[in-house]
Tab-separated table of C-alpha atoms in Angstrom:
chain	number	residue	atom	x	y	z
Y	1	MET	CA	-1.054	5.249	-15.485
Y	2	THR	CA	-3.688	7.364	-13.776
Y	3	ASN	CA	-3.818	11.110	-14.186
Y	4	GLN	CA	-3.693	11.667	-10.427
Y	5	PRO	CA	-0.116	13.080	-10.386
Y	6	ILE	CA	-0.983	15.682	-13.007
Y	7	THR	CA	-4.142	16.652	-11.088
Y	8	LEU	CA	-2.130	17.039	-7.893
Y	9	LEU	CA	0.494	19.110	-9.705
Y	10	GLU	CA	-2.200	21.382	-11.135
Y	11	GLN	CA	-3.539	21.898	-7.607
Y	12	ALA	CA	-0.052	22.678	-6.308
Y	13	ILE	CA	0.554	25.163	-9.112
Y	14	SER	CA	-2.690	26.919	-8.278
Y	15	GLU	CA	-1.834	27.016	-4.570
Y	16	GLN	CA	1.552	28.555	-5.380
Y	17	GLY	CA	-0.125	31.224	-7.502
Y	18	TYR	CA	1.581	30.257	-10.738
Y	19	ASP	CA	-0.299	31.224	-13.896
Y	20	CYS	CA	1.187	28.246	-15.711
Y	21	ALA	CA	3.996	25.732	-15.612
Y	22	LEU	CA	6.113	24.160	-18.328
Y	23	ILE	CA	7.444	20.639	-17.654
Y	24	THR	CA	10.306	19.674	-19.967
Y	25	ASP	CA	12.110	16.783	-18.270
Y	26	PRO	CA	11.113	13.715	-20.345
Y	27	LYS	CA	10.918	11.582	-17.200
Y	28	HIS	CA	8.507	14.017	-15.604
Y	29	VAL	CA	6.446	14.127	-18.783
Y	30	TYR	CA	6.247	10.330	-18.533
Y	31	TYR	CA	5.395	10.455	-14.830
Y	32	LEU	CA	2.586	12.942	-15.397
Y	33	THR	CA	1.145	11.698	-18.700
Y	34	GLY	CA	2.266	8.122	-19.333
Y	35	PHE	CA	4.072	9.132	-22.545
Y	36	ALA	CA	7.720	8.027	-22.554
Y	37	SER	CA	10.033	9.655	-25.055
Y	38	ASN	CA	13.627	10.622	-25.684
Y	39	PRO	CA	13.239	13.752	-27.827
Y	40	HIS	CA	17.016	14.215	-28.171
Y	41	GLU	CA	17.566	17.873	-29.143
Y	42	ARG	CA	13.927	18.400	-30.104
Y	43	PHE	CA	11.485	20.264	-27.851
Y	44	LEU	CA	9.168	18.277	-25.574
Y	45	GLY	CA	6.961	20.033	-23.063
Y	46	LEU	CA	3.866	19.631	-20.947
Y	47	LEU	CA	2.116	22.970	-20.459
Y	48	LEU	CA	-0.204	23.412	-17.489
Y	49	VAL	CA	-2.268	26.607	-17.465
Y	50	ARG	CA	-4.514	27.346	-14.498
Y	51	GLY	CA	-8.131	26.563	-15.302
Y	52	GLU	CA	-7.362	25.080	-18.730
Y	53	GLU	CA	-6.838	21.650	-20.214
Y	54	PRO	CA	-3.153	20.592	-20.229
Y	55	THR	CA	-1.282	20.657	-23.534
Y	56	LEU	CA	1.427	18.187	-24.509
Y	57	ILE	CA	3.830	19.578	-27.116
Y	58	VAL	CA	5.798	16.929	-28.992
Y	59	PRO	CA	7.847	16.590	-32.165
Y	60	SER	CA	5.531	15.644	-35.030
Y	61	LEU	CA	7.299	12.307	-35.450
Y	62	ASP	CA	6.071	11.378	-31.941
Y	63	GLU	CA	2.451	12.442	-32.445
Y	64	ASP	CA	0.988	8.959	-32.890
Y	65	ALA	CA	2.946	7.502	-29.977
Y	66	ALA	CA	1.895	10.377	-27.725
Y	67	ALA	CA	-1.759	10.046	-28.718
Y	68	ALA	CA	-1.666	6.331	-27.884
Y	69	ALA	CA	0.086	6.594	-24.527
Y	70	SER	CA	-0.666	9.983	-22.997
Y	71	SER	CA	-3.452	10.696	-20.533
Y	72	VAL	CA	-3.295	14.263	-21.876
Y	73	LYS	CA	-5.335	14.303	-25.062
Y	74	LYS	CA	-4.632	17.875	-26.204
Y	75	ILE	CA	-1.482	17.397	-28.249
Y	76	ALA	CA	0.369	20.037	-30.260
Y	77	THR	CA	3.179	19.157	-32.641
Y	78	HIS	CA	6.104	20.839	-34.344
Y	79	GLN	CA	8.128	19.933	-37.405
Y	80	ASP	CA	11.912	20.034	-37.456
Y	81	THR	CA	11.677	23.250	-39.496
Y	82	ASP	CA	9.363	24.925	-36.947
Y	83	ASN	CA	10.285	27.130	-34.026
Y	84	PRO	CA	8.717	25.131	-31.169
Y	85	TYR	CA	8.535	28.234	-28.973
Y	86	LEU	CA	6.135	29.820	-31.437
Y	87	ILE	CA	3.965	26.694	-31.062
Y	88	LEU	CA	4.231	26.994	-27.278
Y	89	GLN	CA	3.342	30.686	-27.435
Y	90	LYS	CA	-0.058	29.879	-28.973
Y	91	TYR	CA	-1.106	28.023	-25.815
Y	92	LEU	CA	0.286	30.432	-23.199
Y	93	PRO	CA	-1.829	32.980	-21.323
Y	94	GLN	CA	-1.528	36.508	-22.684
Y	95	HIS	CA	-0.311	37.864	-19.363
Y	96	ILE	CA	1.912	35.730	-17.134
Y	97	GLU	CA	2.957	36.957	-13.714
Y	98	THR	CA	4.699	33.732	-12.667
Y	99	MET	CA	5.603	30.683	-14.732
Y	100	GLY	CA	6.788	27.457	-13.148
Y	101	VAL	CA	9.780	25.706	-14.738
Y	102	GLU	CA	12.190	22.931	-13.757
Y	103	LYS	CA	15.363	24.821	-13.030
Y	104	GLU	CA	17.486	21.693	-12.846
Y	105	ASN	CA	16.360	20.632	-16.326
Y	106	LEU	CA	16.234	23.954	-18.144
Y	107	SER	CA	19.421	24.921	-19.988
Y	108	ILE	CA	20.426	28.556	-20.275
Y	109	ALA	CA	19.815	28.438	-24.035
Y	110	ARG	CA	16.264	27.162	-23.578
Y	111	TYR	CA	15.602	29.577	-20.754
Y	112	GLU	CA	16.568	32.467	-23.000
Y	113	GLU	CA	14.158	31.182	-25.675
Y	114	LEU	CA	11.436	30.896	-23.059
Y	115	VAL	CA	12.015	34.427	-21.798
Y	116	GLN	CA	11.713	35.719	-25.350
Y	117	TYR	CA	8.473	33.946	-26.238
Y	118	ALA	CA	6.662	33.492	-22.903
Y	119	ASN	CA	7.354	36.982	-21.597
Y	120	ALA	CA	6.527	36.054	-18.014
Y	121	LYS	CA	7.314	38.606	-15.315
Y	122	SER	CA	8.983	35.943	-13.169
Y	123	TYR	CA	9.969	32.268	-13.273
Y	124	ALA	CA	9.685	29.963	-10.274
Y	125	ASP	CA	11.169	26.533	-9.686
Y	126	ALA	CA	8.477	23.852	-9.961
Y	127	GLY	CA	11.042	21.155	-9.117
Y	128	PRO	CA	10.185	20.989	-5.392
Y	129	LEU	CA	6.496	20.505	-6.250
Y	130	LEU	CA	7.362	17.529	-8.446
Y	131	ARG	CA	9.749	16.119	-5.864
Y	132	LYS	CA	7.019	16.228	-3.227
Y	133	LEU	CA	4.687	14.323	-5.569
Y	134	ARG	CA	7.270	11.724	-6.520
Y	135	VAL	CA	8.531	10.928	-3.038
Y	136	ARG	CA	5.553	8.757	-2.127
Y	137	LYS	CA	5.292	5.883	-4.553
Y	138	ALA	CA	1.839	4.706	-5.607
Y	139	PRO	CA	1.148	0.948	-5.634
Y	140	HIS	CA	1.563	0.728	-9.418
Y	141	GLU	CA	4.958	2.433	-9.112
Y	142	VAL	CA	6.072	-0.025	-6.448
Y	143	ASP	CA	4.985	-2.891	-8.719
Y	144	ARG	CA	7.106	-1.507	-11.557
Y	145	MET	CA	10.095	-1.040	-9.275
Y	146	LYS	CA	9.716	-4.590	-7.997
Y	147	PHE	CA	9.601	-5.847	-11.587
Y	148	ALA	CA	12.770	-3.920	-12.443
Y	149	ALA	CA	14.469	-5.327	-9.341
Y	150	GLN	CA	13.490	-8.880	-10.262
Y	151	MET	CA	14.816	-8.309	-13.765
Y	152	ILE	CA	18.260	-7.162	-12.642
Y	153	GLU	CA	18.474	-10.062	-10.210
Y	154	GLU	CA	17.780	-12.466	-13.063
Y	155	VAL	CA	20.466	-10.688	-15.101
Y	156	LEU	CA	22.923	-11.238	-12.246
Y	157	LYS	CA	21.944	-14.887	-11.887
Y	158	ARG	CA	22.480	-15.537	-15.591
Y	159	GLY	CA	25.644	-13.493	-15.806
Y	160	LEU	CA	27.361	-15.326	-12.961
Y	161	SER	CA	27.535	-18.442	-15.158
Y	162	HIS	CA	30.178	-16.595	-17.216
Y	163	VAL	CA	32.473	-15.948	-14.241
Y	164	LYS	CA	35.720	-17.874	-14.668
Y	165	GLU	CA	39.418	-17.371	-14.118
Y	166	GLY	CA	40.868	-14.967	-16.680
Y	167	VAL	CA	37.597	-13.288	-17.691
Y	168	THR	CA	37.913	-9.519	-17.753
Y	169	GLU	CA	35.721	-6.989	-16.011
Y	170	ILE	CA	34.593	-5.457	-19.287
Y	171	GLU	CA	33.684	-8.867	-20.712
Y	172	LEU	CA	31.382	-9.425	-17.746
Y	173	VAL	CA	29.865	-5.971	-18.277
Y	174	ALA	CA	29.099	-6.918	-21.883
Y	175	GLU	CA	27.445	-10.156	-20.778
Y	176	MET	CA	25.339	-8.407	-18.148
Y	177	GLU	CA	24.108	-5.768	-20.577
Y	178	TYR	CA	23.347	-8.421	-23.189
Y	179	GLN	CA	21.192	-10.223	-20.622
Y	180	MET	CA	19.418	-6.966	-19.750
Y	181	LYS	CA	18.272	-6.516	-23.323
Y	182	LYS	CA	17.473	-10.199	-23.724
Y	183	LEU	CA	15.133	-9.983	-20.728
Y	184	GLY	CA	13.376	-6.915	-22.148
Y	185	ALA	CA	14.920	-4.006	-20.249
Y	186	SER	CA	14.907	-0.581	-21.876
Y	187	GLY	CA	18.586	-0.488	-20.960
Y	188	PRO	CA	20.882	-0.141	-17.963
Y	189	SER	CA	19.788	2.469	-15.446
Y	190	PHE	CA	23.417	3.622	-15.128
Y	191	ASP	CA	26.826	2.488	-16.343
Y	192	THR	CA	27.149	-1.165	-15.368
Y	193	MET	CA	29.981	-1.677	-12.896
Y	194	VAL	CA	31.932	-4.914	-12.596
Y	195	LEU	CA	35.145	-4.668	-10.563
Y	196	SER	CA	37.580	-7.321	-9.391
Y	197	GLY	CA	40.439	-7.664	-6.928
Y	198	PRO	CA	41.990	-4.391	-5.725
Y	199	ASN	CA	39.705	-2.472	-8.114
Y	200	THR	CA	36.780	-3.190	-5.783
Y	201	ALA	CA	38.334	-0.624	-3.415
Y	202	LEU	CA	37.187	2.085	-5.852
Y	203	PRO	CA	33.543	2.941	-5.006
Y	204	HIS	CA	32.980	4.305	-8.530
Y	205	GLY	CA	35.640	2.345	-10.367
Y	206	VAL	CA	35.544	1.952	-14.142
Y	207	PRO	CA	35.546	-1.627	-15.467
Y	208	GLY	CA	38.578	-2.447	-17.546
Y	209	THR	CA	40.687	-5.298	-18.840
Y	210	ARG	CA	41.807	-6.698	-15.491
Y	211	LYS	CA	41.505	-10.484	-15.481
Y	212	LEU	CA	39.801	-12.302	-12.637
Y	213	GLN	CA	42.111	-14.264	-10.344
Y	214	TYR	CA	41.508	-16.739	-7.527
Y	215	GLY	CA	41.240	-15.011	-4.162
Y	216	ASP	CA	39.636	-11.900	-5.698
Y	217	LEU	CA	36.577	-10.068	-4.601
Y	218	LEU	CA	34.169	-9.542	-7.492
Y	219	MET	CA	31.661	-6.674	-7.284
Y	220	PHE	CA	28.586	-6.109	-9.469
Y	221	ASP	CA	26.728	-2.785	-9.200
Y	222	MET	CA	24.024	-2.460	-11.836
Y	223	GLY	CA	20.390	-1.828	-12.629
Y	224	VAL	CA	17.873	-1.626	-15.445
Y	225	TYR	CA	15.079	0.591	-16.641
Y	226	ALA	CA	11.853	-1.338	-17.149
Y	227	ASN	CA	8.445	0.280	-17.719
Y	228	GLY	CA	9.960	3.645	-16.891
Y	229	TYR	CA	11.343	2.715	-13.457
Y	230	ALA	CA	14.881	2.004	-12.331
Y	231	SER	CA	16.468	-0.739	-10.287
Y	232	ASP	CA	19.845	-0.628	-8.549
Y	233	ILE	CA	21.550	-3.515	-6.780
Y	234	THR	CA	25.076	-4.336	-5.648
Y	235	ARG	CA	26.367	-7.759	-4.717
Y	236	THR	CA	29.963	-8.719	-3.963
Y	237	PHE	CA	31.250	-12.281	-4.353
Y	238	ALA	CA	34.389	-14.230	-3.602
Y	239	PHE	CA	36.200	-15.888	-6.483
Y	240	GLY	CA	37.871	-18.721	-4.621
Y	241	GLU	CA	38.773	-18.497	-0.955
Y	242	LEU	CA	39.234	-15.018	0.480
Y	243	SER	CA	41.846	-13.856	2.952
Y	244	PRO	CA	40.672	-13.592	6.579
Y	245	GLU	CA	40.662	-9.762	6.356
Y	246	LEU	CA	38.502	-9.692	3.238
Y	247	THR	CA	36.129	-12.203	4.813
Y	248	ASN	CA	35.870	-9.982	7.899
Y	249	ILE	CA	35.189	-6.929	5.720
Y	250	TYR	CA	32.438	-8.795	3.908
Y	251	ASN	CA	30.769	-9.912	7.135
Y	252	THR	CA	30.975	-6.373	8.529
Y	253	VAL	CA	29.313	-4.852	5.456
Y	254	LEU	CA	26.591	-7.487	5.539
Y	255	ALA	CA	25.902	-6.728	9.213
Y	256	ALA	CA	25.774	-2.990	8.394
Y	257	ASN	CA	23.338	-3.627	5.551
Y	258	LEU	CA	21.033	-5.603	7.829
Y	259	LYS	CA	21.213	-2.976	10.599
Y	260	GLY	CA	20.341	-0.244	8.146
Y	261	ILE	CA	17.295	-2.138	6.918
Y	262	GLU	CA	16.232	-2.866	10.492
Y	263	ALA	CA	16.265	0.874	11.273
Y	264	VAL	CA	13.757	1.756	8.552
Y	265	LYS	CA	10.296	2.691	9.814
Y	266	PRO	CA	7.920	5.643	9.488
Y	267	GLY	CA	8.933	8.549	11.689
Y	268	ALA	CA	12.605	7.615	11.884
Y	269	THR	CA	15.071	10.119	10.461
Y	270	LEU	CA	17.137	9.388	7.395
Y	271	ALA	CA	20.181	10.251	9.503
Y	272	SER	CA	19.314	7.535	12.029
Y	273	VAL	CA	19.198	4.900	9.286
Y	274	ASP	CA	22.632	5.971	8.041
Y	275	LEU	CA	24.025	5.934	11.563
Y	276	ALA	CA	22.615	2.493	12.361
Y	277	ALA	CA	24.542	0.987	9.459
Y	278	ARG	CA	27.623	3.172	9.845
Y	279	GLN	CA	28.027	2.340	13.519
Y	280	VAL	CA	28.616	-1.309	12.607
Y	281	THR	CA	31.580	-0.322	10.442
Y	282	ILE	CA	32.888	2.039	13.137
Y	283	ASP	CA	32.714	-0.658	15.798
Y	284	ALA	CA	34.635	-3.020	13.511
Y	285	GLY	CA	37.381	-0.439	12.978
Y	286	TYR	CA	36.473	0.401	9.395
Y	287	GLY	CA	34.443	3.585	9.904
Y	288	GLU	CA	36.892	5.722	7.939
Y	289	ARG	CA	36.724	3.294	5.017
Y	290	PHE	CA	32.940	3.720	4.606
Y	291	LEU	CA	33.395	6.565	2.145
Y	292	HIS	CA	29.901	7.587	1.064
Y	293	ARG	CA	26.329	8.101	2.200
Y	294	LEU	CA	24.233	5.053	3.004
Y	295	GLY	CA	21.874	5.414	0.057
Y	296	HIS	CA	19.697	7.465	-2.244
Y	297	GLY	CA	16.123	7.689	-3.435
Y	298	LEU	CA	15.060	5.541	-6.360
Y	299	GLY	CA	12.150	5.607	-8.802
Y	300	ILE	CA	11.896	7.030	-12.302
Y	301	ASP	CA	15.472	8.218	-11.715
Y	302	VAL	CA	18.143	5.889	-10.422
Y	303	HIS	CA	19.298	8.668	-8.080
Y	304	GLU	CA	16.518	10.869	-6.757
Y	305	TYR	CA	15.293	12.449	-3.528
Y	306	PRO	CA	16.048	11.753	-0.706
Y	307	SER	CA	19.749	11.530	0.094
Y	308	VAL	CA	20.290	9.073	2.937
Y	309	HIS	CA	23.153	10.497	4.971
Y	310	GLY	CA	24.005	11.305	8.553
Y	311	ALA	CA	23.033	14.979	8.385
Y	312	ASN	CA	19.567	14.504	6.886
Y	313	GLN	CA	17.020	14.926	9.669
Y	314	GLU	CA	13.984	14.509	7.415
Y	315	LEU	CA	11.523	11.844	8.497
Y	316	LEU	CA	10.785	8.596	6.711
Y	317	THR	CA	7.224	8.396	5.433
Y	318	GLU	CA	5.157	5.562	4.039
Y	319	GLY	CA	5.732	5.056	0.322
Y	320	LEU	CA	9.320	6.300	0.292
Y	321	THR	CA	11.751	4.131	-1.691
Y	322	PHE	CA	15.532	4.266	-1.414
Y	323	THR	CA	18.687	2.178	-1.385
Y	324	ILE	CA	20.728	0.912	1.536
Y	325	GLU	CA	24.285	0.298	0.358
Y	326	PRO	CA	27.010	0.332	3.005
Y	327	GLY	CA	30.541	-0.297	1.821
Y	328	ILE	CA	34.085	-0.680	3.089
Y	329	TYR	CA	36.978	0.121	0.751
Y	330	VAL	CA	40.624	-0.591	1.590
Y	331	PRO	CA	43.172	0.663	-0.962
Y	332	ASN	CA	45.340	-2.000	-2.629
Y	333	LEU	CA	43.294	-4.732	-0.944
Y	334	GLY	CA	39.672	-4.562	-2.004
Y	335	GLY	CA	36.209	-3.405	-1.148
Y	336	VAL	CA	32.755	-4.756	-0.439
Y	337	ARG	CA	29.380	-3.097	-1.038
Y	338	ILE	CA	25.981	-4.723	-0.550
Y	339	GLU	CA	22.996	-2.764	-1.833
Y	340	ASP	CA	19.279	-3.350	-1.473
Y	341	GLU	CA	16.176	-1.375	-2.398
Y	342	VAL	CA	13.658	-0.704	0.379
Y	343	LEU	CA	10.104	0.595	0.635
Y	344	VAL	CA	8.878	2.312	3.808
Y	345	THR	CA	5.568	0.714	4.776
Y	346	ALA	CA	2.898	1.761	7.272
Y	347	ASP	CA	4.586	-0.183	10.050
Y	348	GLY	CA	8.150	-0.788	8.896
Y	349	VAL	CA	10.026	-1.784	5.784
Y	350	LYS	CA	9.678	-4.030	2.748
Y	351	LEU	CA	12.596	-5.201	0.642
Y	352	LEU	CA	12.178	-4.844	-3.113
Y	353	THR	CA	15.387	-6.778	-3.739
Y	354	SER	CA	15.751	-10.412	-2.750
Y	355	TYR	CA	19.037	-11.735	-4.149
Y	356	PRO	CA	20.920	-13.705	-1.447
Y	357	LYS	CA	23.520	-11.731	0.511
Y	358	GLU	CA	25.456	-14.364	2.417
Y	359	LEU	CA	29.039	-14.662	1.155
Y	360	GLN	CA	29.011	-16.772	-1.989
Y	361	ILE	CA	32.215	-18.350	-3.270
Y	362	LEU	CA	32.415	-18.659	-7.025
Y	363	GLY	CA	34.857	-20.729	-9.012
């Protein structure tokens, strides 16, 4: 990973007039330095002080890993018996007017520690600066997202061989997550969702012990983390022949998915993309059963900026990545969702997902 994001963040901090900024979200530390870590309850922080070399503060047990992976070479460590804020204090400016922090990541307990040891006059939210950096994906980020998408599609392909009458939702979840690890994923990017029959009418249903029956819809919504980037895909299948209404719902969702993708281009609004897909469901009489936004940003987080909904008038720009996932959900009958990942290009859109979407009958 290049150090360009950290250089751009340092410039943004300077422009905002911050004396320093402390980055504590492990995913942002990875994004800025290349060092990936789950510190658990231990302190992890990237300190940026105007005009000085950045400092990466890590638990001592991570020192070697940080030295090997991080583009930041000034590394400070703390033992489990140390107060990490005293370590941090050594690298802070003596007088701090404004310190940038990630308000969404900073707990009240840690904020109180920071106030005690940093003694800044004010604290500003550096989150918007990071969001602005992250929204446009660099080519190497797109490559990693494409790899993660290909991995989850291979997981789905392998897992479908275990679909049979009587298999439970949770058994299919176990198989999918086994395949994720077997293929080298860091893990699922969110709780793997496998729903069948009437349970597919629950947009965020929890897989359970329901057994698959002929005539069911079968929905898979899942993703992986690979090389620090997330994938997220949904495909819905038929297990045996579907009723005419379920077939119509499937075809409507597929048409909405395709219309949404077709609407993606630089300069279009996020709202217009949502509306393009949603109008298909409205015209088919299912508008009220499309219960959620069209999609969400995707990258080092599985849900990140922007939110793709009908009130978001922000413009699409080249390098933006997000999902398009229309759905129709009818209580006591079933639901269909079809989700793809897209990249806004200079002149249109590129799909990062490629798994077939035409109705596939299993069993």
